[in-house]
CSV table of C-alpha atoms and ligand atoms in Angstrom, one decimal:
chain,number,residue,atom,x,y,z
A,1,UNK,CA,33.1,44.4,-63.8
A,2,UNK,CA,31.1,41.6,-64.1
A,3,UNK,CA,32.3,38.8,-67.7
A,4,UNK,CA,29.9,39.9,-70.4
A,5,UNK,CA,29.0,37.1,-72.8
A,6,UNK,CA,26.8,39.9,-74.9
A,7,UNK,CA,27.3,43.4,-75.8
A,8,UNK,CA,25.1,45.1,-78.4
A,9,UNK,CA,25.6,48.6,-79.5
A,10,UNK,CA,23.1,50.7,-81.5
A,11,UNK,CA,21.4,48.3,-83.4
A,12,UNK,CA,19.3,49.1,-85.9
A,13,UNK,CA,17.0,47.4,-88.1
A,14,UNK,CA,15.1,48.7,-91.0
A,15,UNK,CA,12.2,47.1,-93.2
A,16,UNK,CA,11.8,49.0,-96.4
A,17,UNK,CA,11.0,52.0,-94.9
A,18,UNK,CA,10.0,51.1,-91.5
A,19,UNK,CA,12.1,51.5,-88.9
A,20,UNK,CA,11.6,48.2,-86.3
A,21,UNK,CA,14.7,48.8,-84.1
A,22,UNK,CA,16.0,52.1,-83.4
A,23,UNK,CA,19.3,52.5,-81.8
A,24,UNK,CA,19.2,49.6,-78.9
A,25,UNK,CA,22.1,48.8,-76.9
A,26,UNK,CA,22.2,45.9,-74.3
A,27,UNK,CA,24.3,43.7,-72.3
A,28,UNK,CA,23.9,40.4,-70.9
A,29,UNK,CA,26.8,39.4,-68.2
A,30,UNK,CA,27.9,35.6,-67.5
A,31,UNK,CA,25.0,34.0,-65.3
A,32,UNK,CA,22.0,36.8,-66.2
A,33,UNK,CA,18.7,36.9,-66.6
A,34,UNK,CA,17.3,40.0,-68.6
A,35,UNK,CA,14.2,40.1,-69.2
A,36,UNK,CA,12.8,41.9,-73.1
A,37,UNK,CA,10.1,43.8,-72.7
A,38,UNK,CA,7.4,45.6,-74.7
A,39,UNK,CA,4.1,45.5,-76.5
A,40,UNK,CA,3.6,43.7,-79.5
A,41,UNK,CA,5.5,45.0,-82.3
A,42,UNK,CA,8.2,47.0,-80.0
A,43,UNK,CA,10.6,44.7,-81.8
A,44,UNK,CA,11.8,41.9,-79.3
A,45,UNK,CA,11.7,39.2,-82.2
A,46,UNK,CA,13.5,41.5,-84.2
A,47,UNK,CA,16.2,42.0,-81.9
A,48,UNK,CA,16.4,38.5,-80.5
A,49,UNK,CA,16.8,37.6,-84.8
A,50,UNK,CA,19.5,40.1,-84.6
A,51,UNK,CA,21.1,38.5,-82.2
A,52,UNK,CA,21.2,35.4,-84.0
A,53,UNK,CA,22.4,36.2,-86.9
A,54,UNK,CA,19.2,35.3,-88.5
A,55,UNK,CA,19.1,38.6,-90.0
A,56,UNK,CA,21.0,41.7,-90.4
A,57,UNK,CA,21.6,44.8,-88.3
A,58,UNK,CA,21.5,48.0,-90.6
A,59,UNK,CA,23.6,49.3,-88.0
A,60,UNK,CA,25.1,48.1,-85.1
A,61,UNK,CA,27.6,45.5,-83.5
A,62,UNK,CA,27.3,42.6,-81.9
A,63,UNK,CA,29.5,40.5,-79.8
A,64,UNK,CA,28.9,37.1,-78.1
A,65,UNK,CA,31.5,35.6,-75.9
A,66,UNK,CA,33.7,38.8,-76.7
A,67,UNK,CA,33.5,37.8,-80.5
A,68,UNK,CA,32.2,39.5,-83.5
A,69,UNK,CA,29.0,37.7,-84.8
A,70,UNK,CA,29.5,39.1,-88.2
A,71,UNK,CA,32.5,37.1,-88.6
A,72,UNK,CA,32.4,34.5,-85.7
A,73,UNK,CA,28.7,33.5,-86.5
A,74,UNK,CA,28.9,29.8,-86.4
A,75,UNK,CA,31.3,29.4,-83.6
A,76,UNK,CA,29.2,31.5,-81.2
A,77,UNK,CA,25.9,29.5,-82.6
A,78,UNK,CA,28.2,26.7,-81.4
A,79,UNK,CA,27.9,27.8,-77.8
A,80,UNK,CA,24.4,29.7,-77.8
A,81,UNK,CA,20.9,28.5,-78.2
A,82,UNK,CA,17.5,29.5,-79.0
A,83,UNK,CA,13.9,28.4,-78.5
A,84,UNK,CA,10.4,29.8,-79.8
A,85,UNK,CA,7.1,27.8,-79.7
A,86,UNK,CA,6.8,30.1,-82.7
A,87,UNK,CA,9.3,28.0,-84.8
A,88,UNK,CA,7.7,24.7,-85.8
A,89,UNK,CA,9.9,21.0,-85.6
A,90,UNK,CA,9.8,18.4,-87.9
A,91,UNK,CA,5.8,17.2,-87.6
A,92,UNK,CA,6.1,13.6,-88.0
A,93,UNK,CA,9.8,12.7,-86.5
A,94,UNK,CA,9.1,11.6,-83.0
A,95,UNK,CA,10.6,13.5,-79.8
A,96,UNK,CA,13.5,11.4,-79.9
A,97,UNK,CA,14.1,11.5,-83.6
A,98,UNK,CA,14.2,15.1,-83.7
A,99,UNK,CA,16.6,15.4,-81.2
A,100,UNK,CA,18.7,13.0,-82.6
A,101,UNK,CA,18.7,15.3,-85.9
A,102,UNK,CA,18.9,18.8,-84.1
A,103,UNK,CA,22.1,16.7,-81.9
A,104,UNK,CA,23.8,16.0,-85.1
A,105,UNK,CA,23.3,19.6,-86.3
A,106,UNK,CA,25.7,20.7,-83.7
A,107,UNK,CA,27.9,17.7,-84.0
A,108,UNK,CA,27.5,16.2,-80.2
A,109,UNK,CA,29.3,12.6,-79.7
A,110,UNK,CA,28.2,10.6,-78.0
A,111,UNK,CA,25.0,11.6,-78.9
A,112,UNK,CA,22.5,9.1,-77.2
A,113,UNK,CA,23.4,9.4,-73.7
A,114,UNK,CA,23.1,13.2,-74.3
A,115,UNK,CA,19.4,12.7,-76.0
A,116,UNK,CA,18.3,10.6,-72.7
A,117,UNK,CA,20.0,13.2,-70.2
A,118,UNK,CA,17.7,15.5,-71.6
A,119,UNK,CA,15.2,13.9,-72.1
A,120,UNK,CA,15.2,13.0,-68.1
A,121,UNK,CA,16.3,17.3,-67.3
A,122,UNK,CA,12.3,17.8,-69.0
A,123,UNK,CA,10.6,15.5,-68.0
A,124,UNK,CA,10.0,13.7,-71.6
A,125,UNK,CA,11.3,10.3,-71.1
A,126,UNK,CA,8.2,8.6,-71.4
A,127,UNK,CA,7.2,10.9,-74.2
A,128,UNK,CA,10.3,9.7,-76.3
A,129,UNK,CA,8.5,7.7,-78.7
A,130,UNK,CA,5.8,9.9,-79.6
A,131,UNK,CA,5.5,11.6,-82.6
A,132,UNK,CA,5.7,15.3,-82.8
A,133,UNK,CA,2.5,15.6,-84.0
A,134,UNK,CA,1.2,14.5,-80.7
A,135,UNK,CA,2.5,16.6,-78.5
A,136,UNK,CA,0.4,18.7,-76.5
A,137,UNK,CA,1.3,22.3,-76.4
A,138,UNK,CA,3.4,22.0,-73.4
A,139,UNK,CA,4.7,18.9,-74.4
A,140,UNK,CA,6.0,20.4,-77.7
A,141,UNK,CA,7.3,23.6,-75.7
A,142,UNK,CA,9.3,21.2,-72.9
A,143,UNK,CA,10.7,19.7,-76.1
A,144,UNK,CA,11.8,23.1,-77.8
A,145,UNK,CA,13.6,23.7,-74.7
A,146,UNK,CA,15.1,20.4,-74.9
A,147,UNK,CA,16.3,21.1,-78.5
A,148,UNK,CA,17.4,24.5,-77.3
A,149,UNK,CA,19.9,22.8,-73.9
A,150,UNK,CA,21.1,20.0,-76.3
A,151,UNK,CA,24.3,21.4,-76.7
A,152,UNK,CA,24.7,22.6,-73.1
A,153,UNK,CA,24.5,26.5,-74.3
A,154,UNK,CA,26.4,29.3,-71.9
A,155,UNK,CA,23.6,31.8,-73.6
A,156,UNK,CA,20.0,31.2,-74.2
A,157,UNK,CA,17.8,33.0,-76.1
A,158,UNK,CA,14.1,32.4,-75.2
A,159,UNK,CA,11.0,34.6,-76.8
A,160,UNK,CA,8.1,33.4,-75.0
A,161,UNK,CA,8.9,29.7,-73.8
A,162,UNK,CA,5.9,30.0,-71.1
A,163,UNK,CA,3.2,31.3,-74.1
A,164,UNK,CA,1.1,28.0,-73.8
A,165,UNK,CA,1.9,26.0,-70.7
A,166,UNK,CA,-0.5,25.9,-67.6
A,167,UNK,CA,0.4,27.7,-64.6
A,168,UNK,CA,2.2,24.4,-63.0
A,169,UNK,CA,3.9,23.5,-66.2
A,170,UNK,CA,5.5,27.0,-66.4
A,171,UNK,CA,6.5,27.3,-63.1
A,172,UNK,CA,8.4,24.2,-63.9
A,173,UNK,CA,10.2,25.4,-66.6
A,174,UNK,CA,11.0,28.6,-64.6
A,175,UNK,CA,12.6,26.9,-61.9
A,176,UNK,CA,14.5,24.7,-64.2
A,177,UNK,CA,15.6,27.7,-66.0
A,178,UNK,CA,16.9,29.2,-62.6
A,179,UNK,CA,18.7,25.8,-61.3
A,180,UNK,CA,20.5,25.7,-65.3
A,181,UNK,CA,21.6,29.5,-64.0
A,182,UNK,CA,22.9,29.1,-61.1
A,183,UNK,CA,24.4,25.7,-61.6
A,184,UNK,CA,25.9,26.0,-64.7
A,185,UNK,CA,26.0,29.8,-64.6
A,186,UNK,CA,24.0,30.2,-68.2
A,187,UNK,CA,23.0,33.2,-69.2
A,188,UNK,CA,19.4,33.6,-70.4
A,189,UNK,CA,17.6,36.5,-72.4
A,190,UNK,CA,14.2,36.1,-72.1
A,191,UNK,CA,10.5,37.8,-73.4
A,192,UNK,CA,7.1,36.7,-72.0
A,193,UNK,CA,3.7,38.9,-71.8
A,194,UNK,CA,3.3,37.2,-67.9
A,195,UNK,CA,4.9,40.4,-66.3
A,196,UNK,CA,4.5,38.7,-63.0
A,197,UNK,CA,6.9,36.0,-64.2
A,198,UNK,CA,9.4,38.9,-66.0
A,199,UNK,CA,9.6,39.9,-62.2
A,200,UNK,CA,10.4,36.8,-60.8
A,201,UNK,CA,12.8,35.8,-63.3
A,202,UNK,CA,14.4,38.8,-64.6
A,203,UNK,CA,17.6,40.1,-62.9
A,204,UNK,CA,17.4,43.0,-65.4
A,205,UNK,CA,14.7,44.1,-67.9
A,206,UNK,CA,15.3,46.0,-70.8
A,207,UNK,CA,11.6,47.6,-71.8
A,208,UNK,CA,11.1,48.3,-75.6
A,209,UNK,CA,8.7,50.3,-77.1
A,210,UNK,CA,8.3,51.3,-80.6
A,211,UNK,CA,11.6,49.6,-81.4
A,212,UNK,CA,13.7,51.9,-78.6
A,213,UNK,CA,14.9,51.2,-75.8
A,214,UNK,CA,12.8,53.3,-73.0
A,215,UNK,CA,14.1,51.8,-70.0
A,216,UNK,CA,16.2,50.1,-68.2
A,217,UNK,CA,17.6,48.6,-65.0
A,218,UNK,CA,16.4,46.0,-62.3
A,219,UNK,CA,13.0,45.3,-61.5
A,220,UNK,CA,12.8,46.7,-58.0
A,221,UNK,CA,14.9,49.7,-59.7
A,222,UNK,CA,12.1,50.7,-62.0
A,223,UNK,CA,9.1,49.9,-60.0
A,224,UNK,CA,10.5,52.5,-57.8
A,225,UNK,CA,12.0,55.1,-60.5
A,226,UNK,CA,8.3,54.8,-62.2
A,227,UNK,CA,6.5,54.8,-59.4
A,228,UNK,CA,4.5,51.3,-60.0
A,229,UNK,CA,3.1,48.7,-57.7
A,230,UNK,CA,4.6,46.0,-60.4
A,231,UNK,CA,6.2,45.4,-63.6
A,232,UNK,CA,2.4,44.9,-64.3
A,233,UNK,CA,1.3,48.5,-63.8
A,234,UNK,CA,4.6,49.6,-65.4
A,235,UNK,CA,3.8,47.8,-68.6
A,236,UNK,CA,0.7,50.0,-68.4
A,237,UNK,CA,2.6,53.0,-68.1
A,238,UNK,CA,4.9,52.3,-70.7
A,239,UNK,CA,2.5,50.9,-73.1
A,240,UNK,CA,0.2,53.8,-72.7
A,241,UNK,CA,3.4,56.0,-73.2
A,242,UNK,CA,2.9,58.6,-71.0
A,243,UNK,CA,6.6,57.9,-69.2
A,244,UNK,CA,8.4,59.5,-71.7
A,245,UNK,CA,11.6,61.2,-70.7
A,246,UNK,CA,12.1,59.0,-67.6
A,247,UNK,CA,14.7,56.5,-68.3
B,301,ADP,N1,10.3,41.0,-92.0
B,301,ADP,C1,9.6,42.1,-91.7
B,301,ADP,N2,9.2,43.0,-92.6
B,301,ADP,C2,8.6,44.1,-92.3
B,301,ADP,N3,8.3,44.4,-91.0
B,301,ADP,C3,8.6,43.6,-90.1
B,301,ADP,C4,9.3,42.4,-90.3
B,301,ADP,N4,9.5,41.8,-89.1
B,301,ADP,C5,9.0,42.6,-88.2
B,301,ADP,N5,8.5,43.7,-88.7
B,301,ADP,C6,7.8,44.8,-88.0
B,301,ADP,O1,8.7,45.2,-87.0
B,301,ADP,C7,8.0,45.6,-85.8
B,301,ADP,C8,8.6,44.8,-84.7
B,301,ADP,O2,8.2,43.4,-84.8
B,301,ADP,P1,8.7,42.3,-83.7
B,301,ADP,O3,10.1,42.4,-83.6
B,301,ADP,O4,8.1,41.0,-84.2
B,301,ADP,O5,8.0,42.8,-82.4
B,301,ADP,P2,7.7,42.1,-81.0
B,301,ADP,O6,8.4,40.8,-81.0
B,301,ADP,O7,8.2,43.0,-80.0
B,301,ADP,O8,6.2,41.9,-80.9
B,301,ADP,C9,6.6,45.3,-86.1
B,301,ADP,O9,5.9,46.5,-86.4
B,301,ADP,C10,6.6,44.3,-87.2
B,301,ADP,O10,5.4,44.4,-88.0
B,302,MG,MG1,7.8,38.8,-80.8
């Protein structure tokens, strides 16, 4: 059995009387890349917030690192990060700044040598200075991810990091992603809409649709099982929802 750092069971989440996720279970082990997928609105975010503890299950459990996060939140936040382009940083610090602030939210000592090694991992060293503001939008996603490696995470939780880099920029970021894998055996859960990147990266996908879980397994395993050229066309299948009954 491979050492899981994540184990959800049934989770639920309900918004008034809409029901966003429905009974989703998932595992990440030590070292693994799975992949979220689903149209908009399947419920990624909301499960990926879940996660977090950044809101709450109706139902369900989560552990991280073979704790609770009910009752273990902060010391699993401790050891886990997370980065949306979604989420906006502080406009007017500059890169360095808001690393520095970010660095003493988790309590890292030293803390300068730390902002400059990461600051050299993406690529931002000359960038240092700059304010926020500035950034282009890769620029500003290289330095979410920096703000989400700061404290050297063993899981990562990533919705869309590649939304609004160019093509060389995000292939980058993907191989830098794979090298903190293998090298440091960090685990990664990760949502893009680039389905051709979901296949390179992904050593599992999870596929959500309508806040359920419709399928599941490697992507080789269900390009075969749905009979797809790609994750691409499976997407298609999925999203069209003629696939029922097939997971
Ligand atoms: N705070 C909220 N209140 C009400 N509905 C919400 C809230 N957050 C998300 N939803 C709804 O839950 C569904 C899933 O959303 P989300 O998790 O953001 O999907 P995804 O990330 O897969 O696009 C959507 O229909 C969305 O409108
Ligand atoms: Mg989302």
């Amino acid at each position: 059995m491979p050492e899981l750092v994540l184990e959800a069971r049934h989770l639920r989440k309900v918004f008034g009387d809409f029901l966003a996720v429905d009974d989703v279970s998932l595992t990440i082990a030590r070292g693994e890349i799975l992949g979220l997928l689903g149209p908009n609105g399947a419920g990624k975010t909301t499960t990926i917030q879940m996660l977090l503890g950044l809101i709450t299950p109706t139902a369900g459990e989560i552990r991280i690192f073979g704790l609770d996060l009910e009752t273990h939140r902060e010391q699993i936040l401790q050891r886990a990060n997370f980065s949306s382009t979604y989420v906006s940083l502080p406009y007017t610090l500059s890169v360095r700044e808001n690393l520095a602030v970010f660095g003493r939210l988790y309590g890292i000592k030293p803390l300068a040598p730390r902002i400059d090694a990461i600051l050299e991992l993406l690529n931002l060293r000359e960038l240092a200075e700059r304010r926020t503001k500035e950034l282009s939008s890769g620029q500003l996603t290289r330095l979410h991810l920096a703000k989400a490696l700061l404290n050297d995470p063993e899981l990562l939780f990533l919705d869309e990091p590649t939304a609004s880099l160019d093509p060389d920029t995000a292939d980058q970021i993907r191989q830098l992603l794979k090298r903190l894998r293998s090298e440091r055996k960090l685990s990664i859960l990760y949502t893009s809409h680039n389905m051709a990147e979901m296949q390179e990266m992904s050593d599992r996908v999870v596929f959500l649709s309508r806040g359920r879980v419709l399928a599941t397994g490697t992507p080789c395993e269900l390009i075969a099982r749905f009979e797809a050229e790609d994750l691409e066309e499976l997407f298609l299948k999925i999203a069209r929802g003629d696939m029922e009954g097939r997971r």
